[in-house]
Tab-separated table of C-alpha atoms in Angstrom:
chain	number	residue	atom	x	y	z
J	1	UNK	CA	33.853	-60.555	20.998
J	2	UNK	CA	35.817	-58.473	23.502
J	3	UNK	CA	33.484	-56.156	25.373
J	4	UNK	CA	35.047	-53.013	26.818
J	5	UNK	CA	33.179	-50.982	29.420
J	6	UNK	CA	33.314	-47.188	29.486
J	7	UNK	CA	32.126	-45.328	32.576
J	8	UNK	CA	31.843	-41.663	33.430
J	9	UNK	CA	34.399	-40.919	36.142
J	10	UNK	CA	33.270	-37.983	38.287
J	11	UNK	CA	36.884	-37.532	39.375
J	12	UNK	CA	38.116	-36.784	35.839
J	13	UNK	CA	34.774	-35.419	34.593
J	14	UNK	CA	35.067	-37.624	31.537
J	15	UNK	CA	34.064	-41.008	30.209
J	16	UNK	CA	36.915	-43.503	30.604
J	17	UNK	CA	37.611	-47.054	29.544
J	18	UNK	CA	37.266	-49.250	32.620
J	19	UNK	CA	40.426	-51.123	33.548
J	20	UNK	CA	40.412	-52.858	36.909
J	21	UNK	CA	43.393	-52.527	39.233
J	22	UNK	CA	43.656	-56.328	39.377
J	23	UNK	CA	42.862	-58.118	36.092
J	24	UNK	CA	39.614	-60.066	36.319
J	25	UNK	CA	38.631	-58.641	39.727
J	26	UNK	CA	36.609	-55.570	40.720
J	27	UNK	CA	36.321	-53.874	44.108
J	28	UNK	CA	33.086	-51.852	44.298
J	29	UNK	CA	32.009	-49.738	47.292
J	30	UNK	CA	28.605	-48.026	47.387
J	31	UNK	CA	27.223	-45.808	50.146
J	32	UNK	CA	24.138	-47.521	51.557
J	33	UNK	CA	21.168	-46.188	53.531
J	34	UNK	CA	20.955	-44.530	56.918
J	35	UNK	CA	18.341	-46.820	58.469
J	36	UNK	CA	15.861	-44.703	60.436
J	37	UNK	CA	12.847	-44.900	58.118
J	38	UNK	CA	11.278	-46.923	55.323
J	39	UNK	CA	13.106	-46.960	51.968
J	40	UNK	CA	11.697	-44.609	49.343
J	41	UNK	CA	12.095	-44.193	45.593
J	42	UNK	CA	15.292	-42.186	46.110
J	43	UNK	CA	16.867	-45.206	47.834
J	44	UNK	CA	15.834	-47.482	44.984
J	45	UNK	CA	17.776	-45.584	42.322
J	46	UNK	CA	21.362	-46.111	43.594
J	47	UNK	CA	20.493	-49.692	44.573
J	48	UNK	CA	19.246	-50.470	41.054
J	49	UNK	CA	22.039	-48.487	39.338
J	50	UNK	CA	24.854	-50.363	41.054
J	51	UNK	CA	22.982	-53.658	40.883
J	52	UNK	CA	22.970	-53.109	37.110
J	53	UNK	CA	26.714	-52.385	37.177
J	54	UNK	CA	27.560	-55.454	39.243
J	55	UNK	CA	25.326	-57.678	37.053
J	56	UNK	CA	27.116	-56.446	33.922
J	57	UNK	CA	30.583	-56.887	35.430
J	58	UNK	CA	29.789	-60.422	36.576
J	59	UNK	CA	28.335	-61.286	33.177
J	60	UNK	CA	31.626	-60.148	31.644
J	61	UNK	CA	33.422	-62.638	33.923
J	62	UNK	CA	34.766	-60.214	36.512
J	63	UNK	CA	34.922	-61.469	40.070
J	64	UNK	CA	33.173	-58.641	41.928
J	65	UNK	CA	33.450	-57.838	45.611
J	66	UNK	CA	30.557	-55.466	46.161
J	67	UNK	CA	30.537	-53.685	49.533
J	68	UNK	CA	27.494	-51.595	50.474
J	69	UNK	CA	27.423	-50.198	53.990
J	70	UNK	CA	24.639	-49.625	56.489
J	71	UNK	CA	24.905	-46.294	58.332
J	72	UNK	CA	23.664	-46.906	61.861
J	73	UNK	CA	25.533	-44.202	63.810
J	74	UNK	CA	27.083	-40.787	63.300
J	75	UNK	CA	24.710	-39.386	60.668
J	76	UNK	CA	23.467	-36.239	62.364
J	77	UNK	CA	20.532	-34.048	61.403
J	78	UNK	CA	20.984	-31.912	58.269
J	79	UNK	CA	24.116	-33.949	57.401
J	80	UNK	CA	26.057	-31.614	59.712
J	81	UNK	CA	28.425	-31.918	62.686
J	82	UNK	CA	25.830	-30.694	65.182
J	83	UNK	CA	22.412	-31.905	66.241
J	84	UNK	CA	20.919	-35.273	67.105
J	85	UNK	CA	21.838	-38.577	65.536
J	86	UNK	CA	19.030	-39.430	63.093
J	87	UNK	CA	18.690	-42.970	64.427
J	88	UNK	CA	18.887	-41.948	68.093
J	89	UNK	CA	16.185	-39.336	67.495
J	90	UNK	CA	13.890	-41.959	65.932
J	91	UNK	CA	14.620	-44.331	68.840
J	92	UNK	CA	13.541	-41.706	71.369
J	93	UNK	CA	10.330	-40.990	69.474
J	94	UNK	CA	9.431	-44.687	69.315
J	95	UNK	CA	10.736	-45.511	72.824
J	96	UNK	CA	13.100	-48.138	71.421
J	97	UNK	CA	16.774	-48.960	71.631
J	98	UNK	CA	18.649	-47.434	68.667
J	99	UNK	CA	19.681	-50.882	67.448
J	100	UNK	CA	16.026	-51.955	67.438
J	101	UNK	CA	15.380	-49.110	65.009
J	102	UNK	CA	18.438	-50.131	62.973
J	103	UNK	CA	17.419	-53.787	62.779
J	104	UNK	CA	13.807	-53.058	61.899
J	105	UNK	CA	14.583	-50.634	59.073
J	106	UNK	CA	17.537	-52.664	57.801
J	107	UNK	CA	15.191	-55.648	57.465
J	108	UNK	CA	12.631	-53.452	55.722
J	109	UNK	CA	15.295	-52.157	53.335
J	110	UNK	CA	16.361	-55.723	52.509
J	111	UNK	CA	12.742	-56.787	51.926
J	112	UNK	CA	12.061	-54.014	49.454
J	113	UNK	CA	15.380	-54.450	47.670
J	114	UNK	CA	14.510	-58.124	47.213
J	115	UNK	CA	11.130	-57.146	45.717
J	116	UNK	CA	12.999	-54.897	43.275
J	117	UNK	CA	15.240	-57.870	42.407
J	118	UNK	CA	18.328	-56.052	43.692
J	119	UNK	CA	20.939	-58.669	44.536
J	120	UNK	CA	22.573	-58.576	47.959
J	121	UNK	CA	26.099	-57.120	48.126
J	122	UNK	CA	29.073	-59.359	48.862
J	123	UNK	CA	29.581	-57.626	52.220
J	124	UNK	CA	27.245	-55.256	54.078
J	125	UNK	CA	29.182	-53.749	57.006
J	126	UNK	CA	27.633	-51.543	59.667
J	127	UNK	CA	29.365	-48.417	60.938
J	128	UNK	CA	28.740	-49.393	64.570
J	129	UNK	CA	30.615	-52.660	64.016
J	130	UNK	CA	33.780	-50.856	62.887
J	131	UNK	CA	34.454	-48.342	65.655
J	132	UNK	CA	37.985	-49.662	66.255
J	133	UNK	CA	38.893	-49.373	62.574
J	134	UNK	CA	37.576	-45.805	62.509
J	135	UNK	CA	39.579	-44.866	65.607
J	136	UNK	CA	42.741	-46.234	63.960
J	137	UNK	CA	42.168	-43.979	60.941
J	138	UNK	CA	41.740	-40.989	63.280
J	139	UNK	CA	44.999	-41.780	65.101
J	140	UNK	CA	46.789	-41.993	61.747
J	141	UNK	CA	45.439	-38.607	60.626
J	142	UNK	CA	46.277	-36.998	63.993
J	143	UNK	CA	49.848	-38.328	63.873
J	144	UNK	CA	50.323	-36.807	60.431
J	145	UNK	CA	49.118	-33.424	61.640
J	146	UNK	CA	45.946	-33.040	59.601
J	147	UNK	CA	43.503	-33.169	62.512
J	148	UNK	CA	43.210	-31.628	65.960
J	149	UNK	CA	41.408	-32.214	69.230
J	150	UNK	CA	38.939	-29.726	70.625
J	151	UNK	CA	37.030	-30.421	73.831
J	152	UNK	CA	37.200	-34.184	73.313
J	153	UNK	CA	36.163	-34.031	69.648
J	154	UNK	CA	38.514	-34.525	66.690
J	155	UNK	CA	38.227	-32.366	63.569
J	156	UNK	CA	39.893	-32.643	60.181
J	157	UNK	CA	41.907	-29.520	59.295
J	158	UNK	CA	40.728	-28.698	55.770
J	159	UNK	CA	42.955	-25.652	55.217
J	160	UNK	CA	46.063	-27.569	56.306
J	161	UNK	CA	45.115	-30.389	53.936
J	162	UNK	CA	44.559	-27.962	51.070
J	163	UNK	CA	48.104	-26.645	51.449
J	164	UNK	CA	49.505	-30.069	50.559
J	165	UNK	CA	46.698	-31.691	48.538
J	166	UNK	CA	43.947	-30.120	46.450
J	167	UNK	CA	40.662	-30.116	48.404
J	168	UNK	CA	37.695	-30.224	46.045
J	169	UNK	CA	39.120	-32.469	43.302
J	170	UNK	CA	35.895	-34.477	43.101
J	171	UNK	CA	33.311	-31.692	43.292
J	172	UNK	CA	35.394	-29.029	41.543
J	173	UNK	CA	34.811	-26.619	44.414
J	174	UNK	CA	37.668	-24.264	45.268
J	175	UNK	CA	38.511	-23.712	48.902
J	176	UNK	CA	38.576	-19.945	48.355
J	177	UNK	CA	34.953	-20.030	47.221
J	178	UNK	CA	33.989	-22.276	50.123
J	179	UNK	CA	35.629	-19.863	52.577
J	180	UNK	CA	33.836	-16.856	51.081
J	181	UNK	CA	30.487	-18.661	51.319
J	182	UNK	CA	31.003	-19.890	54.896
J	183	UNK	CA	30.410	-17.714	57.928
J	184	UNK	CA	32.417	-18.420	61.070
J	185	UNK	CA	30.506	-17.838	64.298
J	186	UNK	CA	33.170	-16.725	66.758
J	187	UNK	CA	32.997	-18.520	70.066
J	188	UNK	CA	30.082	-20.708	68.973
J	189	UNK	CA	32.004	-23.655	67.567
J	190	UNK	CA	34.740	-26.040	68.689
J	191	UNK	CA	36.184	-25.956	65.180
J	192	UNK	CA	39.139	-23.810	64.232
J	193	UNK	CA	37.412	-23.184	60.939
J	194	UNK	CA	33.858	-23.697	59.704
J	195	UNK	CA	35.188	-25.796	56.783
J	196	UNK	CA	36.601	-28.444	59.142
J	197	UNK	CA	34.580	-31.612	59.654
J	198	UNK	CA	34.268	-34.064	62.530
J	199	UNK	CA	36.197	-37.314	62.669
J	200	UNK	CA	35.059	-38.004	66.227
J	201	UNK	CA	32.419	-36.246	68.304
J	202	UNK	CA	32.339	-36.134	72.069
J	203	UNK	CA	28.905	-37.313	73.161
J	204	UNK	CA	26.724	-34.915	75.102
J	205	UNK	CA	25.326	-36.373	78.361
J	206	UNK	CA	21.955	-37.097	76.730
J	207	UNK	CA	23.503	-38.775	73.658
J	208	UNK	CA	22.656	-42.481	73.879
J	209	UNK	CA	24.968	-43.823	71.136
J	210	UNK	CA	28.557	-43.635	72.420
J	211	UNK	CA	31.805	-45.570	72.565
J	212	UNK	CA	35.030	-45.081	74.584
J	213	UNK	CA	38.022	-43.585	72.773
J	214	UNK	CA	41.396	-42.014	73.684
J	215	UNK	CA	39.746	-38.600	73.338
J	216	UNK	CA	36.274	-38.970	74.865
J	217	UNK	CA	33.198	-41.149	75.076
J	218	UNK	CA	31.652	-40.367	71.751
J	219	UNK	CA	30.906	-41.522	68.227
J	220	UNK	CA	32.540	-41.342	64.781
J	221	UNK	CA	31.862	-38.685	62.174
J	222	UNK	CA	29.566	-39.630	59.317
J	223	UNK	CA	32.236	-39.270	56.590
J	224	UNK	CA	34.763	-41.436	58.410
J	225	UNK	CA	32.903	-44.737	58.328
J	226	UNK	CA	33.169	-45.226	54.567
J	227	UNK	CA	36.920	-44.536	54.565
J	228	UNK	CA	37.456	-47.136	57.289
J	229	UNK	CA	35.140	-49.837	55.941
J	230	UNK	CA	36.165	-49.557	52.291
J	231	UNK	CA	39.813	-49.936	53.325
J	232	UNK	CA	39.061	-52.958	55.517
J	233	UNK	CA	37.210	-54.904	52.847
J	234	UNK	CA	38.649	-53.578	49.564
J	235	UNK	CA	42.096	-52.310	50.496
J	236	UNK	CA	43.701	-48.880	50.444
J	237	UNK	CA	42.768	-48.425	46.795
J	238	UNK	CA	39.950	-50.104	44.916
J	239	UNK	CA	38.239	-49.786	41.570
J	240	UNK	CA	34.873	-48.053	41.873
J	241	UNK	CA	33.179	-45.915	44.537
J	242	UNK	CA	29.506	-45.262	43.915
J	243	UNK	CA	26.655	-43.326	45.436
J	244	UNK	CA	24.034	-40.684	44.847
J	245	UNK	CA	24.895	-37.249	43.460
J	246	UNK	CA	23.802	-35.714	46.771
J	247	UNK	CA	26.762	-37.432	48.469
J	248	UNK	CA	29.369	-35.971	46.127
J	249	UNK	CA	29.904	-32.964	48.395
J	250	UNK	CA	30.728	-32.928	51.193
J	251	UNK	CA	30.546	-36.678	51.981
J	252	UNK	CA	32.692	-38.122	49.194
J	253	UNK	CA	34.983	-35.105	49.104
J	254	UNK	CA	35.696	-35.621	52.792
J	255	UNK	CA	36.257	-39.340	52.211
J	256	UNK	CA	38.936	-38.511	49.657
J	257	UNK	CA	40.652	-36.104	52.041
J	258	UNK	CA	40.656	-38.587	54.947
J	259	UNK	CA	41.870	-41.511	52.860
J	260	UNK	CA	44.493	-39.452	51.050
J	261	UNK	CA	46.086	-38.484	54.374
J	262	UNK	CA	45.738	-41.938	55.918
J	263	UNK	CA	46.850	-43.977	52.886
J	264	UNK	CA	48.786	-41.538	50.708
J	265	UNK	CA	46.353	-41.623	47.755
J	266	UNK	CA	42.680	-41.383	46.836
J	267	UNK	CA	40.666	-44.486	47.759
J	268	UNK	CA	39.006	-45.243	44.402
J	269	UNK	CA	40.144	-45.111	40.784
J	270	UNK	CA	36.652	-44.391	39.438
J	271	UNK	CA	33.828	-42.443	41.110
J	272	UNK	CA	30.285	-42.987	39.829
J	273	UNK	CA	27.249	-40.954	40.895
J	274	UNK	CA	23.624	-41.551	40.028
J	275	UNK	CA	21.464	-38.464	39.716
J	276	UNK	CA	18.428	-37.604	41.792
J	277	UNK	CA	14.786	-38.577	41.575
J	278	UNK	CA	12.681	-35.436	41.775
J	279	UNK	CA	9.078	-34.531	42.503
J	280	UNK	CA	8.064	-31.340	40.760
J	281	UNK	CA	11.713	-30.559	40.152
J	282	UNK	CA	12.708	-30.903	43.828
J	283	UNK	CA	14.939	-33.711	45.125
J	284	UNK	CA	13.034	-36.522	46.826
J	285	UNK	CA	14.266	-37.153	50.363
J	286	UNK	CA	13.274	-37.878	53.937
J	287	UNK	CA	14.832	-34.638	55.161
J	288	UNK	CA	12.604	-32.640	52.777
J	289	UNK	CA	9.461	-34.591	53.678
J	290	UNK	CA	8.452	-35.034	50.016
J	291	UNK	CA	9.286	-38.695	49.622
J	292	UNK	CA	7.073	-41.617	48.635
J	293	UNK	CA	8.059	-44.926	50.218
J	294	UNK	CA	8.381	-48.091	48.188
J	295	UNK	CA	5.581	-49.604	50.266
J	296	UNK	CA	3.315	-46.734	49.206
J	297	UNK	CA	4.215	-47.299	45.559
J	298	UNK	CA	3.451	-51.001	45.858
J	299	UNK	CA	0.118	-50.413	47.640
J	300	UNK	CA	-0.940	-47.144	45.972
J	301	UNK	CA	-1.457	-45.580	49.389
J	302	UNK	CA	-0.265	-42.010	48.771
J	303	UNK	CA	-2.124	-38.892	47.672
J	304	UNK	CA	0.218	-38.365	44.709
J	305	UNK	CA	-0.338	-41.908	43.400
J	306	UNK	CA	-3.237	-42.710	41.081
J	307	UNK	CA	-2.777	-46.463	41.604
J	308	UNK	CA	-0.396	-49.102	42.930
J	309	UNK	CA	2.702	-49.932	40.891
J	310	UNK	CA	4.506	-53.259	40.968
J	311	UNK	CA	8.194	-53.584	41.962
J	312	UNK	CA	9.204	-54.448	38.390
J	313	UNK	CA	7.346	-51.394	37.069
J	314	UNK	CA	9.378	-49.249	39.468
J	315	UNK	CA	12.615	-50.957	38.390
J	316	UNK	CA	11.767	-50.505	34.703
J	317	UNK	CA	10.799	-46.858	35.301
J	318	UNK	CA	14.211	-46.185	36.862
J	319	UNK	CA	16.111	-48.047	34.128
J	320	UNK	CA	14.317	-46.123	31.372
J	321	UNK	CA	16.394	-43.065	32.309
J	322	UNK	CA	20.183	-42.930	32.193
J	323	UNK	CA	21.562	-43.146	35.727
J	324	UNK	CA	23.322	-39.761	35.389
J	325	UNK	CA	20.153	-37.911	34.361
J	326	UNK	CA	17.494	-36.607	36.727
J	327	UNK	CA	14.295	-38.633	36.832
J	328	UNK	CA	11.072	-36.811	37.653
J	329	UNK	CA	8.268	-38.752	39.291
J	330	UNK	CA	4.898	-38.760	37.571
J	331	UNK	CA	1.912	-41.123	37.290
J	332	UNK	CA	1.828	-40.755	33.512
J	333	UNK	CA	5.486	-41.828	33.227
J	334	UNK	CA	4.949	-44.744	35.610
J	335	UNK	CA	1.915	-45.966	33.694
J	336	UNK	CA	3.849	-45.712	30.427
J	337	UNK	CA	6.611	-47.783	32.034
J	338	UNK	CA	4.025	-50.325	33.174
J	339	UNK	CA	2.679	-50.732	29.626
J	340	UNK	CA	6.174	-50.910	28.157
J	341	UNK	CA	7.169	-53.630	30.593
J	342	UNK	CA	4.014	-55.598	29.746
J	343	UNK	CA	4.936	-55.453	26.037
J	344	UNK	CA	8.475	-56.635	26.799
J	345	UNK	CA	7.317	-59.507	29.004
J	346	UNK	CA	4.648	-60.573	26.520
J	347	UNK	CA	7.245	-60.650	23.741
J	348	UNK	CA	9.566	-62.861	25.782
J	349	UNK	CA	6.705	-65.296	26.429
J	350	UNK	CA	5.935	-65.248	22.696
J	351	UNK	CA	9.485	-66.368	21.897
J	352	UNK	CA	8.395	-69.924	22.670
J	353	UNK	CA	5.612	-69.681	20.052
J	354	UNK	CA	7.963	-68.966	17.161
J	355	UNK	CA	8.602	-71.719	14.623
J	356	UNK	CA	12.082	-72.090	13.203
J	357	UNK	CA	12.773	-71.816	9.483
J	358	UNK	CA	15.680	-72.814	7.278
J	359	UNK	CA	17.066	-69.273	7.059
J	360	UNK	CA	17.267	-65.996	9.018
J	361	UNK	CA	16.145	-62.753	7.385
J	362	UNK	CA	17.491	-60.246	9.915
J	363	UNK	CA	20.874	-59.822	11.607
J	364	UNK	CA	21.111	-61.404	15.057
J	365	UNK	CA	24.732	-60.267	15.273
J	366	UNK	CA	23.778	-56.636	14.658
J	367	UNK	CA	21.108	-56.837	17.379
J	368	UNK	CA	23.597	-58.351	19.826
J	369	UNK	CA	26.272	-55.754	19.093
J	370	UNK	CA	23.833	-52.864	19.537
J	371	UNK	CA	22.701	-54.203	22.912
J	372	UNK	CA	26.229	-54.702	24.225
J	373	UNK	CA	27.378	-51.351	22.854
J	374	UNK	CA	24.585	-49.577	24.739
J	375	UNK	CA	25.006	-51.173	28.147
J	376	UNK	CA	28.826	-51.071	28.010
J	377	UNK	CA	28.683	-47.360	27.191
J	378	UNK	CA	28.351	-46.003	30.748
J	379	UNK	CA	25.379	-48.257	31.547
J	380	UNK	CA	23.157	-46.701	28.895
J	381	UNK	CA	20.047	-48.615	29.912
J	382	UNK	CA	17.561	-46.407	27.964
J	383	UNK	CA	19.373	-47.126	24.677
J	384	UNK	CA	19.553	-50.817	25.583
J	385	UNK	CA	15.806	-50.810	26.260
J	386	UNK	CA	15.187	-49.082	22.898
J	387	UNK	CA	17.210	-51.836	21.219
J	388	UNK	CA	15.250	-54.494	23.095
J	389	UNK	CA	12.029	-53.021	21.726
J	390	UNK	CA	13.540	-53.453	18.264
J	391	UNK	CA	13.844	-57.079	19.345
J	392	UNK	CA	10.135	-57.005	20.273
J	393	UNK	CA	9.335	-55.863	16.722
J	394	UNK	CA	11.390	-58.770	15.372
J	395	UNK	CA	9.434	-61.177	17.611
J	396	UNK	CA	6.083	-59.804	16.395
J	397	UNK	CA	7.220	-60.011	12.770
J	398	UNK	CA	8.411	-63.585	13.303
J	399	UNK	CA	5.008	-64.506	14.753
J	400	UNK	CA	3.318	-62.886	11.754
J	401	UNK	CA	5.716	-64.725	9.399
J	402	UNK	CA	7.051	-61.422	8.061
J	403	UNK	CA	10.543	-62.538	9.101
J	404	UNK	CA	12.244	-65.924	9.188
J	405	UNK	CA	14.761	-67.355	11.641
J	406	UNK	CA	16.772	-70.582	11.707
J	407	UNK	CA	16.648	-72.951	14.692
J	408	UNK	CA	20.206	-72.057	15.721
J	409	UNK	CA	19.565	-68.309	15.480
J	410	UNK	CA	16.238	-68.695	17.291
J	411	UNK	CA	17.988	-70.242	20.289
J	412	UNK	CA	20.592	-67.469	20.196
J	413	UNK	CA	17.899	-64.770	19.935
J	414	UNK	CA	15.976	-66.251	22.881
J	415	UNK	CA	19.143	-66.339	24.975
J	416	UNK	CA	20.007	-62.735	24.087
J	417	UNK	CA	16.562	-61.380	24.976
J	418	UNK	CA	16.519	-63.232	28.286
J	419	UNK	CA	20.131	-62.255	29.005
J	420	UNK	CA	19.560	-58.520	28.618
J	421	UNK	CA	16.039	-58.349	30.054
J	422	UNK	CA	16.309	-60.818	32.928
J	423	UNK	CA	19.984	-61.194	33.817
J	424	UNK	CA	21.444	-57.740	33.155
J	425	UNK	CA	18.485	-55.369	33.548
J	426	UNK	CA	17.140	-57.652	36.287
J	427	UNK	CA	13.529	-57.517	35.070
J	428	UNK	CA	11.466	-60.571	35.928
J	429	UNK	CA	7.975	-61.872	35.272
J	430	UNK	CA	6.126	-60.993	38.466
J	431	UNK	CA	4.228	-63.851	40.076
J	432	UNK	CA	0.852	-63.266	41.632
J	433	UNK	CA	-0.978	-65.363	44.178
J	434	UNK	CA	-3.167	-68.006	42.572
J	435	UNK	CA	-6.750	-66.728	42.632
J	436	UNK	CA	-7.908	-70.297	43.164
J	437	UNK	CA	-5.747	-70.885	46.221
J	438	UNK	CA	-7.231	-73.191	48.812
J	439	UNK	CA	-9.463	-71.250	51.233
J	440	UNK	CA	-7.795	-73.021	54.161
J	441	UNK	CA	-4.448	-71.591	53.068
J	442	UNK	CA	-6.062	-68.148	53.047
J	443	UNK	CA	-7.363	-68.734	56.560
J	444	UNK	CA	-3.954	-69.862	57.840
J	445	UNK	CA	-2.191	-66.918	56.219
J	446	UNK	CA	-4.719	-64.434	57.598
J	447	UNK	CA	-4.220	-65.916	61.065
J	448	UNK	CA	-0.432	-65.566	60.790
J	449	UNK	CA	-0.730	-61.983	59.547
J	450	UNK	CA	-3.060	-61.160	62.450
J	451	UNK	CA	-0.551	-62.640	64.923
J	452	UNK	CA	2.158	-60.542	63.308
J	453	UNK	CA	-0.042	-57.435	63.516
J	454	UNK	CA	-0.657	-58.098	67.213
J	455	UNK	CA	3.083	-58.507	67.813
J	456	UNK	CA	3.803	-55.173	66.084
J	457	UNK	CA	1.106	-53.453	68.148
J	458	UNK	CA	2.857	-54.726	71.287
J	459	UNK	CA	6.238	-53.538	69.892
J	460	UNK	CA	7.375	-57.164	69.795
J	461	UNK	CA	9.420	-56.594	66.650
J	462	UNK	CA	11.340	-59.842	67.030
J	463	UNK	CA	8.212	-61.999	66.741
J	464	UNK	CA	6.792	-59.844	63.938
J	465	UNK	CA	10.015	-60.094	61.941
J	466	UNK	CA	10.308	-63.853	62.594
J	467	UNK	CA	6.821	-64.486	61.173
J	468	UNK	CA	7.611	-62.411	58.071
J	469	UNK	CA	11.053	-63.982	57.554
J	470	UNK	CA	9.840	-67.559	58.007
J	471	UNK	CA	6.990	-66.971	55.550
J	472	UNK	CA	9.503	-65.475	53.108
J	473	UNK	CA	11.670	-68.571	53.421
J	474	UNK	CA	8.619	-70.666	52.516
J	475	UNK	CA	7.987	-68.615	49.369
J	476	UNK	CA	5.455	-66.038	50.597
J	477	UNK	CA	5.957	-62.265	50.300
J	478	UNK	CA	4.315	-60.199	53.041
J	479	UNK	CA	3.437	-56.601	52.119
J	480	UNK	CA	2.438	-53.972	54.666
J	481	UNK	CA	-0.201	-51.446	53.638
J	482	UNK	CA	-2.499	-48.807	55.075
J	483	UNK	CA	-5.303	-51.356	55.470
J	484	UNK	CA	-3.076	-54.010	56.982
J	485	UNK	CA	-0.743	-56.662	55.650
J	486	UNK	CA	-1.306	-58.758	52.531
J	487	UNK	CA	0.548	-61.701	51.027
J	488	UNK	CA	1.402	-63.230	47.709
J	489	UNK	CA	3.454	-66.114	46.389
J	490	UNK	CA	6.940	-65.297	45.117
């Protein structure tokens, strides 16, 4: 059957039928992490949301180019145009080169995404590797008269833009309201107007991340990198731009303004935003200091956690809520997710215990249609999961001989359950280290983990990362916790 996808487009504020710009192909760009600290639950939600989207698109035979960037320069404190670079600040605190910080936390991000069974994007560009492309966008905008230089920095002229194009089409904010809510500090800013945002910042003498440009030694503005990198890898216009709701304004709004001037049109046809994960009703985030890292979830080492939770429990917990709804952290909800996932996994294992009959006494087609209808309706994972638990009831009734199923339908039912649980939702049976593992293997692993711990203590990150990566290649997962590192088989 033909399966049409409908997604909520933030740009139109409505649910729309998805039609790719090029038949059979999808260009997807998602804003990735700023890598100056360990990934937390708030990072997991967009990663899982757009992993779900890309899995569904690929299942429906689209060729997907998924680009997710790494922000490694230009993201200043408080998401503003003033202050220290978040990565440079961390580098100073740890007495490291900024790119050491970037590499370490990028590796950590990848490790935890792998544990969550988030597939790698097609391309993962770094902002620092695309300085030339960003400077070319700035030159284009300057030539067209929508930016200006001030003391070696380049700022986008929002009021000038708003005269020719509507500023605020994504967020729905009117420039008049923004002006009334913004206070200009005369003589205290290089900007002509407080609404303007930086395309290029002249580096202060103490700023350690800088590149030469026609205007000054400096660094690109945070908003600019996504405009430049999405164009390079997906073209001037692509299908879907994704990210967290917290990026909608000003980050994505500024992206639209930059790209509209540079290319003559908005960069993406559809804009998708996942909502926030909250703790006690407040957004979880590093800047607010109320976050729980994924490592802490997996080890249980946090005062708000009653126990450790596995990566698949975290993934299932996130998928139980619709991506556009807020999701409030709580131990009770996590433990309910853990039990629900156990029921689902047990049912899938029980599929192999079912004996075929000569007839089928329930509708496989109806089950299949309900599952596809849910996930194709703006990624409605909670409704899909509810339908899958109807499948669990069917499995239990088949085991109890309250229902019958033919051999052909049994194979189809097995394939459907595994398709939606494993391939589309990305939920897997989690392997644990064999309790009867050879004691010599334990000794060797403990020795390697001690060598890695010693390397980290000496700030020899290269050796520490090499030990972890080589073990990972051999099928061992290394987990860092408060009481040291532990390992398990994949």
